[in-house]
Coordinates of C-alpha atoms and ligand atoms in Angstrom, one line a residue:
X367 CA 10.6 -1.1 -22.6
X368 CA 7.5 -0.1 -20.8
X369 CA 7.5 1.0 -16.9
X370 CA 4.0 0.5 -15.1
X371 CA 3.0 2.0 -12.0
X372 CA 0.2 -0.7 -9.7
X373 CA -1.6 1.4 -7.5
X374 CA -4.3 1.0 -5.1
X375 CA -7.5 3.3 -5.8
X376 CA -9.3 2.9 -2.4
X377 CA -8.0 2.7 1.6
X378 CA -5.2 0.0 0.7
X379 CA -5.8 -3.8 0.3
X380 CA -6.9 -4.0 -2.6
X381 CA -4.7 -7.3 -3.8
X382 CA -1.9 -4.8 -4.7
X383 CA 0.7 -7.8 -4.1
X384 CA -1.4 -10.1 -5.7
X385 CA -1.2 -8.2 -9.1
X386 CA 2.2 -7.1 -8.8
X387 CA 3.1 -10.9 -8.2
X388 CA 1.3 -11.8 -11.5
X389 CA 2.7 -9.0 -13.5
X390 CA 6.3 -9.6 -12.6
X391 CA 6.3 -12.2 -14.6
X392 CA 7.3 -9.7 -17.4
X393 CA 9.0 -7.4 -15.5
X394 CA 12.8 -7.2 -15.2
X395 CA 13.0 -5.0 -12.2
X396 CA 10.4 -3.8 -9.2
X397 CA 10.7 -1.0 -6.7
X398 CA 8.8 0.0 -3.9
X399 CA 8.1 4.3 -4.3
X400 CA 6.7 5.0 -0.6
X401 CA 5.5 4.1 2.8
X402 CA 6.9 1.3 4.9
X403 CA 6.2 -1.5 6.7
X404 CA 2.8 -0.7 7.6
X405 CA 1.8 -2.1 4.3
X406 CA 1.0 -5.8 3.9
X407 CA 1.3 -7.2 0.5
X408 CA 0.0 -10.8 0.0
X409 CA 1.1 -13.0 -2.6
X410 CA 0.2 -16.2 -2.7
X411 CA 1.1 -19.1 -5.1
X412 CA 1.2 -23.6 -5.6
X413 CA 0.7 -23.9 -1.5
X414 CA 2.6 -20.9 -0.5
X415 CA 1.7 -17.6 1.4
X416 CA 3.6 -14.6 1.6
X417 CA 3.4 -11.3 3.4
X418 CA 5.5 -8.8 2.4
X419 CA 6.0 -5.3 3.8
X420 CA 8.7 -3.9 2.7
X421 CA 10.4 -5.6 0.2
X422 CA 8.9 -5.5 -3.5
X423 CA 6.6 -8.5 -4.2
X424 CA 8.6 -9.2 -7.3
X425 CA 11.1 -10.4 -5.4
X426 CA 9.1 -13.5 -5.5
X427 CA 10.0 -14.2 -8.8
X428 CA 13.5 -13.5 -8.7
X429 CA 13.6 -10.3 -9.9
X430 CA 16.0 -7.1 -9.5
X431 CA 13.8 -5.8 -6.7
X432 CA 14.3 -1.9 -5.5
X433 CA 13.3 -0.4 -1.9
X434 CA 13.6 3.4 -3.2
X435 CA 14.4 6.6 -2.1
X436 CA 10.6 7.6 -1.2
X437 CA 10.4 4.7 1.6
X438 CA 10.7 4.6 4.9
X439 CA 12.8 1.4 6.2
X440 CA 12.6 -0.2 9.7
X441 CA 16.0 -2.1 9.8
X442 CA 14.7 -4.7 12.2
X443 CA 11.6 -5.1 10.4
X444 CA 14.1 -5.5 7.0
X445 CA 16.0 -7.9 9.0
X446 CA 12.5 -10.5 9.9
X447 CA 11.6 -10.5 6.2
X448 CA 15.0 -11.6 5.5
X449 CA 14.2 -14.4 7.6
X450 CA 10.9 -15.2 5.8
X451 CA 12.5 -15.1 2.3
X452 CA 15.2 -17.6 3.2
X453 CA 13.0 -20.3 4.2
X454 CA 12.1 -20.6 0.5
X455 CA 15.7 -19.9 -0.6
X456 CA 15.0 -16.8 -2.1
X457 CA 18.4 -14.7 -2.3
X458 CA 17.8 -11.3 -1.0
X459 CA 22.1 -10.9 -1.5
X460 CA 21.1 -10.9 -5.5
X461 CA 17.7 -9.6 -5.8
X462 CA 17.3 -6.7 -3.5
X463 CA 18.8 -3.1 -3.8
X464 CA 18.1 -0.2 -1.2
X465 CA 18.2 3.5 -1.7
X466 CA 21.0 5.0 0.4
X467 CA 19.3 7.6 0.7
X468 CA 16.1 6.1 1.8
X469 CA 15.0 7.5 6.1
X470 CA 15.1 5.2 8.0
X471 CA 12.5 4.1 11.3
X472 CA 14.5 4.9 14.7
X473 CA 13.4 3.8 18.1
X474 CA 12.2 7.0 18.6
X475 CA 9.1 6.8 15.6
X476 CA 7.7 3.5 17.2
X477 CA 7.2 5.1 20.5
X478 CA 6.2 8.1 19.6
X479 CA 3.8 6.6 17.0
X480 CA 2.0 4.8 19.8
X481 CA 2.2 7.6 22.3
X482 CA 0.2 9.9 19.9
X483 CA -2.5 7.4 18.9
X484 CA -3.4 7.3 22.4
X485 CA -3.2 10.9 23.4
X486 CA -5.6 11.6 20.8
X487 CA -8.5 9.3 22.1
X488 CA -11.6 9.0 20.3
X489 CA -9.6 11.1 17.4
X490 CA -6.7 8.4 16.5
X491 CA -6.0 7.3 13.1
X492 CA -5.9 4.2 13.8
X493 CA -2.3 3.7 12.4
X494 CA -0.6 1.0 12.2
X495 CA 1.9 1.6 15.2
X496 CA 5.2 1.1 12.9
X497 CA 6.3 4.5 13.4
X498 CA 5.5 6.0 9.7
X499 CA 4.2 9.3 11.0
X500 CA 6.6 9.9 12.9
X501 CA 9.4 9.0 10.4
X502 CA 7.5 10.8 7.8
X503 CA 7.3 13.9 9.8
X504 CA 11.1 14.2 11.2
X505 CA 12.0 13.2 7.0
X506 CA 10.3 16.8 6.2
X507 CA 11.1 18.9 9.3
X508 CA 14.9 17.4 7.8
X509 CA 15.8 16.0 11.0
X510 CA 15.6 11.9 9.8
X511 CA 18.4 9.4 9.0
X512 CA 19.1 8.0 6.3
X513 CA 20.7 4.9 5.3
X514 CA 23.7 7.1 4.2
X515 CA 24.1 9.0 7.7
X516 CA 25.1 5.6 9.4
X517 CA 28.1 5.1 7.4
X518 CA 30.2 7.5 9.2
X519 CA 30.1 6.7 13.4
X520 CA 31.1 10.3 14.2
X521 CA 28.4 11.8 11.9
X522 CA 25.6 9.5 12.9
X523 CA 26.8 10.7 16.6
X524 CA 26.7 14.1 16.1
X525 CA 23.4 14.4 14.3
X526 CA 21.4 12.1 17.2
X527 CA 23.1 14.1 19.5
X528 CA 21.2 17.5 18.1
X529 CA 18.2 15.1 17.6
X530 CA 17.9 13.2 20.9
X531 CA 17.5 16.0 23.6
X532 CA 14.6 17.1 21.6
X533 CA 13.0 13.4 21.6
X534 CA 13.8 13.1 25.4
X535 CA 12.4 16.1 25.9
X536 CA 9.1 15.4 24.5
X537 CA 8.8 11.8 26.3
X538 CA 9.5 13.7 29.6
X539 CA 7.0 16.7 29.5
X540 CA 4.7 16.2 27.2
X541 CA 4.4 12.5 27.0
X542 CA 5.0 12.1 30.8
X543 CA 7.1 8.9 30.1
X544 CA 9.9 7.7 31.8
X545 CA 11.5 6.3 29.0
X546 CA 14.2 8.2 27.8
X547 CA 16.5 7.6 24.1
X548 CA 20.4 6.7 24.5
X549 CA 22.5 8.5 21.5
X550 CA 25.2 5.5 22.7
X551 CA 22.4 2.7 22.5
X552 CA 20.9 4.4 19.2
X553 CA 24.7 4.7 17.5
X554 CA 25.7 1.1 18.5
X555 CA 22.1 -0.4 17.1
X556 CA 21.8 1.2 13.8
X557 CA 25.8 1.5 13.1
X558 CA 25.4 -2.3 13.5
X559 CA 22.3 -2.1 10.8
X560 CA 25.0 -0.5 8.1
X561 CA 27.4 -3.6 8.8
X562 CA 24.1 -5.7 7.8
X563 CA 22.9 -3.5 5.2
X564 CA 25.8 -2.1 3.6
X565 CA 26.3 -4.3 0.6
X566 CA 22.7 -3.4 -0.7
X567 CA 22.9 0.1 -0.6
X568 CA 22.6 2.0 -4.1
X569 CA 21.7 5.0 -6.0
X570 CA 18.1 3.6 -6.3
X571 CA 17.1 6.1 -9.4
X572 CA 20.5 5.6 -11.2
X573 CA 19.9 1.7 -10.7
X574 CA 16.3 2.4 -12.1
X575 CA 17.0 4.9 -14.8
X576 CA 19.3 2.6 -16.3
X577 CA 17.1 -0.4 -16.6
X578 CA 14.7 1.8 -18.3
X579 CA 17.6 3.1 -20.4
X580 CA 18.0 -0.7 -21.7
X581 CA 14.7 -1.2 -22.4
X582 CA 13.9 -3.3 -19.3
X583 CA 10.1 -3.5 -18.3
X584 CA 10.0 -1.6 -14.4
X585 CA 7.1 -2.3 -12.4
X586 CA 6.4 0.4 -9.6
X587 CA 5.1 -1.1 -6.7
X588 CA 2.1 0.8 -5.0
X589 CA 1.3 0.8 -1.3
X590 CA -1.8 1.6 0.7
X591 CA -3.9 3.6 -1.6
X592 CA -5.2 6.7 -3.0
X593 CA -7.6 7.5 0.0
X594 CA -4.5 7.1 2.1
X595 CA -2.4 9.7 0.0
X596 CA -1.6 12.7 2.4
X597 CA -2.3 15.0 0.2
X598 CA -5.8 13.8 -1.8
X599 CA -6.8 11.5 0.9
X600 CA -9.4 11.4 3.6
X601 CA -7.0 13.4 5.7
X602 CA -6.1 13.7 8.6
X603 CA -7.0 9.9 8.4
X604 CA -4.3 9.1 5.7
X605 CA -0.5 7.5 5.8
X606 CA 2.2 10.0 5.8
X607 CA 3.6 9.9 2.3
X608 CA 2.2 10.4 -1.4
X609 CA 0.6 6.8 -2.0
X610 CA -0.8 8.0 -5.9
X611 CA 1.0 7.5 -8.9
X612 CA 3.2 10.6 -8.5
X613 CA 4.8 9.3 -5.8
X614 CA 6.8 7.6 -8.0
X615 CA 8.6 10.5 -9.4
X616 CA 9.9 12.0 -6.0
X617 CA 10.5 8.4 -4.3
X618 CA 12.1 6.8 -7.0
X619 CA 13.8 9.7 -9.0
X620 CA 12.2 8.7 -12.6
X621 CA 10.9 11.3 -14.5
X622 CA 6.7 11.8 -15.5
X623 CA 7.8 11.0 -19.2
X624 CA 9.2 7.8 -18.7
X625 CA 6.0 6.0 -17.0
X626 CA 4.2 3.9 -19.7
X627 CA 0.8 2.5 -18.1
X628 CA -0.6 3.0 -14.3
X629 CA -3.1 0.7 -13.4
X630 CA -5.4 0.9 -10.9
X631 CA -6.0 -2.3 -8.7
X632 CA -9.7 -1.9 -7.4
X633 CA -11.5 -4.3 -4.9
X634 CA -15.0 -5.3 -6.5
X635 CA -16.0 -3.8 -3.2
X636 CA -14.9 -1.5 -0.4
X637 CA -12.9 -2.3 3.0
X638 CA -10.8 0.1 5.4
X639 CA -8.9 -0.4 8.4
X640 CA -8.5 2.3 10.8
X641 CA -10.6 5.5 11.6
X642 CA -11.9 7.8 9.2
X643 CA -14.7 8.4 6.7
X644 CA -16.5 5.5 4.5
X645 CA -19.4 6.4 2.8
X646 CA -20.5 3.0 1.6
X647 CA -19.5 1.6 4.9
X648 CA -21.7 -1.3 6.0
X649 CA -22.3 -1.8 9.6
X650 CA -25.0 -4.8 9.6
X651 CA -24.7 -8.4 8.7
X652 CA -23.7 -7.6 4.8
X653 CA -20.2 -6.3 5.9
X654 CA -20.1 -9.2 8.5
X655 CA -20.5 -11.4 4.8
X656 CA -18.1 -9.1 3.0
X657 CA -15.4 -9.2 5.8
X658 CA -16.2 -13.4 6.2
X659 CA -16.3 -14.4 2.3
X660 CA -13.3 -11.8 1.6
X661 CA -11.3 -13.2 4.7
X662 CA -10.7 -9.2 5.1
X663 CA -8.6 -8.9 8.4
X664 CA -5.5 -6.8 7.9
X665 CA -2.6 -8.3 6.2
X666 CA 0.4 -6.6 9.1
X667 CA -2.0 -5.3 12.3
X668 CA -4.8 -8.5 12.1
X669 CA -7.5 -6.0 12.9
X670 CA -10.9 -6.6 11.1
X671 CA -11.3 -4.4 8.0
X672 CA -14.2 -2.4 8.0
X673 CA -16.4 -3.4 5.0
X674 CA -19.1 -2.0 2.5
X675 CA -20.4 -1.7 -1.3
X676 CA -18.4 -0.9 -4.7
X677 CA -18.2 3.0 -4.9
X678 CA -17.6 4.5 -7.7
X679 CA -17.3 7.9 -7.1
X680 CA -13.8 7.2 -4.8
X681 CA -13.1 5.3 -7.6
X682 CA -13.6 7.5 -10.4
X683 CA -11.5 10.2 -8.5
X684 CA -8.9 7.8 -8.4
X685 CA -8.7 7.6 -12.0
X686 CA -8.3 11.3 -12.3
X687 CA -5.7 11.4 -9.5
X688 CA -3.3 8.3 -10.4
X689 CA -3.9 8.7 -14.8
X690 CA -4.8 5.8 -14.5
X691 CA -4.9 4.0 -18.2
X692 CA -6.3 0.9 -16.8
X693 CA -8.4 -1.3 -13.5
X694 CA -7.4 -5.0 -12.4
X695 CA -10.8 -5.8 -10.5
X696 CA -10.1 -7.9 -7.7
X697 CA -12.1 -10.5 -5.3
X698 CA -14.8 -10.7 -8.0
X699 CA -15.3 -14.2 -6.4
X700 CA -16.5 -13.0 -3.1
X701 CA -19.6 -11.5 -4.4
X702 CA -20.1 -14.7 -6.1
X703 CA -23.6 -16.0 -3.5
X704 CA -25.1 -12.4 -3.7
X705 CA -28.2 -12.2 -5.2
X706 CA -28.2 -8.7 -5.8
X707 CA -25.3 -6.6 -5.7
X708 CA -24.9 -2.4 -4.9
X709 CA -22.6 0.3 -5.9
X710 CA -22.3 4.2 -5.0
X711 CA -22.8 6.4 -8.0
X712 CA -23.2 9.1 -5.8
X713 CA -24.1 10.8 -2.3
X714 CA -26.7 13.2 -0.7
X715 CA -25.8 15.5 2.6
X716 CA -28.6 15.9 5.1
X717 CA -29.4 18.7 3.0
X718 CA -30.8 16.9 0.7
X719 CA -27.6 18.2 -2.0
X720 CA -26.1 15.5 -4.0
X721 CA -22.6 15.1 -4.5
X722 CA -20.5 13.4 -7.3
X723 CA -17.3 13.8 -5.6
X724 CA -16.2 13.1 -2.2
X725 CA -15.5 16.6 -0.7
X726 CA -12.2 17.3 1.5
X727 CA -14.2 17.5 4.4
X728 CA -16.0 14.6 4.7
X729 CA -20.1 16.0 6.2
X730 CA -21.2 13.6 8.4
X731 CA -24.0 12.0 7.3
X732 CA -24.0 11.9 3.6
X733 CA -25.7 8.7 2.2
X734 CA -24.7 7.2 -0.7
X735 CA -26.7 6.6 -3.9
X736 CA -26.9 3.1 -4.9
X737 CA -27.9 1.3 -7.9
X738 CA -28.9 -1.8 -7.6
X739 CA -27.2 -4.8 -9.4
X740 CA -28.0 -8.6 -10.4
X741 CA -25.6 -11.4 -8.6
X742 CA -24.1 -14.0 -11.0
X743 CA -24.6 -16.7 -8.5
X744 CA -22.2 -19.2 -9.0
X745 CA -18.7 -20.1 -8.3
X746 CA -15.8 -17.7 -10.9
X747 CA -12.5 -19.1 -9.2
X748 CA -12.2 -21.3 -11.4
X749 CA -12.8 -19.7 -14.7
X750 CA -9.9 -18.9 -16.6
X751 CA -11.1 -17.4 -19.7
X752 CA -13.2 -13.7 -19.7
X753 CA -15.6 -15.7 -22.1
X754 CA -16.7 -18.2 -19.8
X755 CA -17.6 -15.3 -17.3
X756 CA -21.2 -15.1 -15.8
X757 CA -23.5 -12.6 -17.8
X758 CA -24.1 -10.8 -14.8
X759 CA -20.3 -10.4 -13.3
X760 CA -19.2 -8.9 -17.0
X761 CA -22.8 -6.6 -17.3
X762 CA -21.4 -5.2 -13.7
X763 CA -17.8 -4.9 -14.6
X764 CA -18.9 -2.8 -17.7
X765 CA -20.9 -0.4 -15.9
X766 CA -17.9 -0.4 -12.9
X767 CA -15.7 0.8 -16.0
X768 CA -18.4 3.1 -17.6
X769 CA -18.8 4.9 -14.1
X770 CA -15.3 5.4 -13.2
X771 CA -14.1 6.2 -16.7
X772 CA -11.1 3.8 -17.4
X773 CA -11.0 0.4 -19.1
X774 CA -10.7 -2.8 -17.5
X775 CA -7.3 -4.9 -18.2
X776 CA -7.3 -7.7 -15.6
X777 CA -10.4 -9.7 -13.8
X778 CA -9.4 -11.4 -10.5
X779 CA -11.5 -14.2 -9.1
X780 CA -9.3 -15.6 -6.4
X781 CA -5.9 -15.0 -4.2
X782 CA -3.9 -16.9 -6.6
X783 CA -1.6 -16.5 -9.6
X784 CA -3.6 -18.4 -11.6
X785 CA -6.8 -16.8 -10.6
X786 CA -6.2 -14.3 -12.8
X787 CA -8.0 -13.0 -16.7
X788 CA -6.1 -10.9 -18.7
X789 CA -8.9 -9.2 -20.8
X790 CA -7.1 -6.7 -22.1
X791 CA -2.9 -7.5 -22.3
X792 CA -2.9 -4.1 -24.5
X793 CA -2.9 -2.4 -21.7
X794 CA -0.2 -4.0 -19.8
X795 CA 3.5 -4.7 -21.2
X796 CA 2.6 -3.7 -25.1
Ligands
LIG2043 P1 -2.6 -5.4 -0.8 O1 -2.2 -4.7 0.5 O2 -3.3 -4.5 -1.7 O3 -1.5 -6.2 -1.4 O4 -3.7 -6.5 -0.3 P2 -3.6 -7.5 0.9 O5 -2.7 -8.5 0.6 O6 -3.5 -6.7 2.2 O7 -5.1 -8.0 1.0 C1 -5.7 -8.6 -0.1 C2 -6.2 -10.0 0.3 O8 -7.0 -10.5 -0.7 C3 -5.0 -11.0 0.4 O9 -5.3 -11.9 1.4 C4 -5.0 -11.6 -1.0 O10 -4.5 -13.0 -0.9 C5 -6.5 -11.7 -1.3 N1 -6.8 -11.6 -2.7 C6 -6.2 -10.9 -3.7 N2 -7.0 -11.0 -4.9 C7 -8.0 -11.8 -4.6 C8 -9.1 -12.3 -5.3 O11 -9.3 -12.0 -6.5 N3 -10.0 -13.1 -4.6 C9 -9.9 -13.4 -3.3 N4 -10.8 -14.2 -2.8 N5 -8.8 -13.0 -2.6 C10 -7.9 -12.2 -3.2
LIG2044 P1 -1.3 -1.8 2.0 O1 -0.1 -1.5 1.2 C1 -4.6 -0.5 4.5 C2 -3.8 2.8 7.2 C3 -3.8 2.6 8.7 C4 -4.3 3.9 9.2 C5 -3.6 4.9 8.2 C6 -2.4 5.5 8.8 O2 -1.3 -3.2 2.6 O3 -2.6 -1.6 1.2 P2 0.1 4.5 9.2 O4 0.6 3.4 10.0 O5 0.4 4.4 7.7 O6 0.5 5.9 9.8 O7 -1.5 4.5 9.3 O8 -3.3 4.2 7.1 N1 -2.9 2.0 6.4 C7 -3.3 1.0 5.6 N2 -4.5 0.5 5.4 N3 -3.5 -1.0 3.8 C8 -2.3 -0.5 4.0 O9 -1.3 -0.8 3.3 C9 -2.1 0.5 5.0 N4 -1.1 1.2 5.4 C10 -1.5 2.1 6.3 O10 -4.7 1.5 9.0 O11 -5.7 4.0 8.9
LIG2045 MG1 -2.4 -4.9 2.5

């Protein structure tokens, strides 16, 4: 039995679905720990592309796949993926559990989600409008819904009808909106959602903790990443939930000891979507390559990632914060014309003071450090064994692992399942 946590080490997109596709192979059960649907997990196999947002990649593969406790479900957004699997006769009816006790995304989050982004002008996140703040937010002030709370008409009722005037009130005077929530509309929507829903509902950390019990292999399944985490992320500029490795233990109810390996899935370079800070960002025609050659437009919104160099201090951070025992490099192949290659090892203020950490507040101004790296120069997609690697691509991977501090157990060249070099399987299942 060994349970292994995937998590992104940067701002998301890092080819999280990609890897959990490829290691589900030996898994016997998957769950999602946190966030929602503003996650867009690609997985792409023979001439097949998915998107997933909510539901575990694994499900791919026909594999027990858990939505747990820690997530945050949009019922209609459930519903379209639905759609999506059933085109390639994958049976969501055998594959997929959901925590009951997982909060749910009301009418309410959406609107409010969007409202805010543009009150704040110049200052939005840049979210991803599916109402995760918001959900987030009403989750910890304790007034959300869960899955459980629409099994009983009378007690959904009463708890919108506490919740509503508040929302209504909100749209009305501060929001200056016309639009005002229906408790009648809301009950009759989401008590049809239980009728839908009902048969998958579970006790997500039960279903979990006994898999592990019987020495099943549990693959956690990561979203966004750590720079997104809302509590060690670029904040305010950060999703609303724990994204790092500990998320696990509150948003799928397994206990620290029972998590074998945690490995960090890391994009060979850097790439953001929405506002916030970016050291390595590149605003000239290199990102323009990076954002071309990596095809990096945002796997749910469509909006063009912002792009720039390796950096290793984010990444060496995110080894401290997630444990992480182990990297999967991805989109190796995308550097593959580049004659010479950077990464951050560090950053000086305006002050001329260098820093090897990125600091909570973010200064304006701070220029990274770069070394400077040879290109390999020559196509990897199709190389499938870590021998036959350019020179150059394993001299940079070395000194990637050598600055962040963790070894390197998987070497991805290409979207694809079989793009994919285990160089260390050690550090996987075993
Ligand atoms: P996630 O959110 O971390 O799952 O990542 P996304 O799916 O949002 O974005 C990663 C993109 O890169 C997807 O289009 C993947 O198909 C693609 N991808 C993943 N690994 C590789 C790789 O090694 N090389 C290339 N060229 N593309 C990759
Ligand atoms: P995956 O799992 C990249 C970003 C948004 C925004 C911030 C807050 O595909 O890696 P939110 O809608 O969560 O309130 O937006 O977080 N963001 C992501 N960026 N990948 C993601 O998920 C993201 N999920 C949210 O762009 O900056
Ligand atoms: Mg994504």
């Amino acid at each position: 039995m060994t349970c292994v946590v995937i998590v992104g080490t940067q701002w998301g997109d890092e080819g999280k679905g990609k890897l959990v596709d490829f290691l589900t192979e030996g898994a016997d059960l998957v769950a999602r720990y946190q966030g929602g649907n503003n996650a867009g997990h690609t997985v792409k196999f023979e001439d097949q592309s998915f998107i997933l947002h909510l539901i575990p990649s694994g499900i791919l593969r026909n594999k027990m796949s858990v939505i747990g406790n820690g997530t945050v479900v949009d019922p209609e957004a459930l519903l379209q993926e639905f759609e999506g699997l059933q085109t390639v006769d994958i049976s969501v009816e055998k594959y997929l559990k959901i925590s009951e006790t997982a909060h749910l995304i009301m009418p309410y989050h959406r609107v409010f989600d969007k409202l805010r982004e543009q009150a704040q002008g110049d200052n939005k996140i840049g979210t991803t409008g599916r109402g995760i703040g918001p959900a987030y937010t009403d989750k910890v002030a304790r007034s959300g819904i869960r899955f459980t709370d629409l099994k009983n008409p009378a007690h959904l009722r009463n708890r919108l009808e506490t919740l509503i005037p508040e929302k209504n009130c909100l749209m009305k005077y501060f929001f200056q909106s016309p639009v005002q929530f229906s408790v009648d509309q809301i009950v009759e929507e989401y008590r049809g959602y239980y009728e839908q829903f009902k048969s998958f509902l579970c006790d997500s950390s039960l279903l979990i903790n006994q898999a592990i019990d019987n020495n099943q292999n549990v693959l956690f399944e990561g979203a966004q990443g750590t720079f997104l985490d809302v509590d060690h992320g670029t904040y305010p500029f950060v999703t609303s939930s724990n994204t790092m490795a500990g998320g696990v233990c509150a948003g799928c109810g397994v206990g620290p000891s029972k998590i074998d390996k945690v490995i960090g899935i890391v994009k060979a370079y850097t790439t953001r979507v929405g506002s916030g800070p970016f050291p390595t960002e590149l605003l000239d025609d290199m990102g323009g390559f990076l954002r071309k050659e990596g095809s990096e437009f945002g796997a749910t919104t469509g909006r063009p990632r912002r792009c720039g160099w390796f950096d290793a201090v984010l990444v060496r951070q995110a080894v401290r914060l997630n444990g992480l025992t182990s990297l999967a490099i991805t989109k190796l192949d995308v550097l593959d014309k580049l004659e010479t290659i950077k990464m951050a090892v560090g950053y000086q203020s305006a002050d001329g003071k260098t820093h090897t950490e990125l600091p909570p507040i973010y200064e304006e101004g701070m220029t990274p450090i770069y070394e400077e790296h040879s290109g390999w120069q020559c196509p990897t997609k199709d190389i499938t064994e870590y021998d036959d690697l350019p020179k150059a691509l394993i001299d940079y991977l070395n000194r990637m692992s050598e600055l962040v501090g963790a070894p390197v157990s998987i070497i991805s060249v290409g979207p694809k399942r079989e793009e994919t070099i285990v160089s260390d399987p050690d550090q996987i299942w075993a």
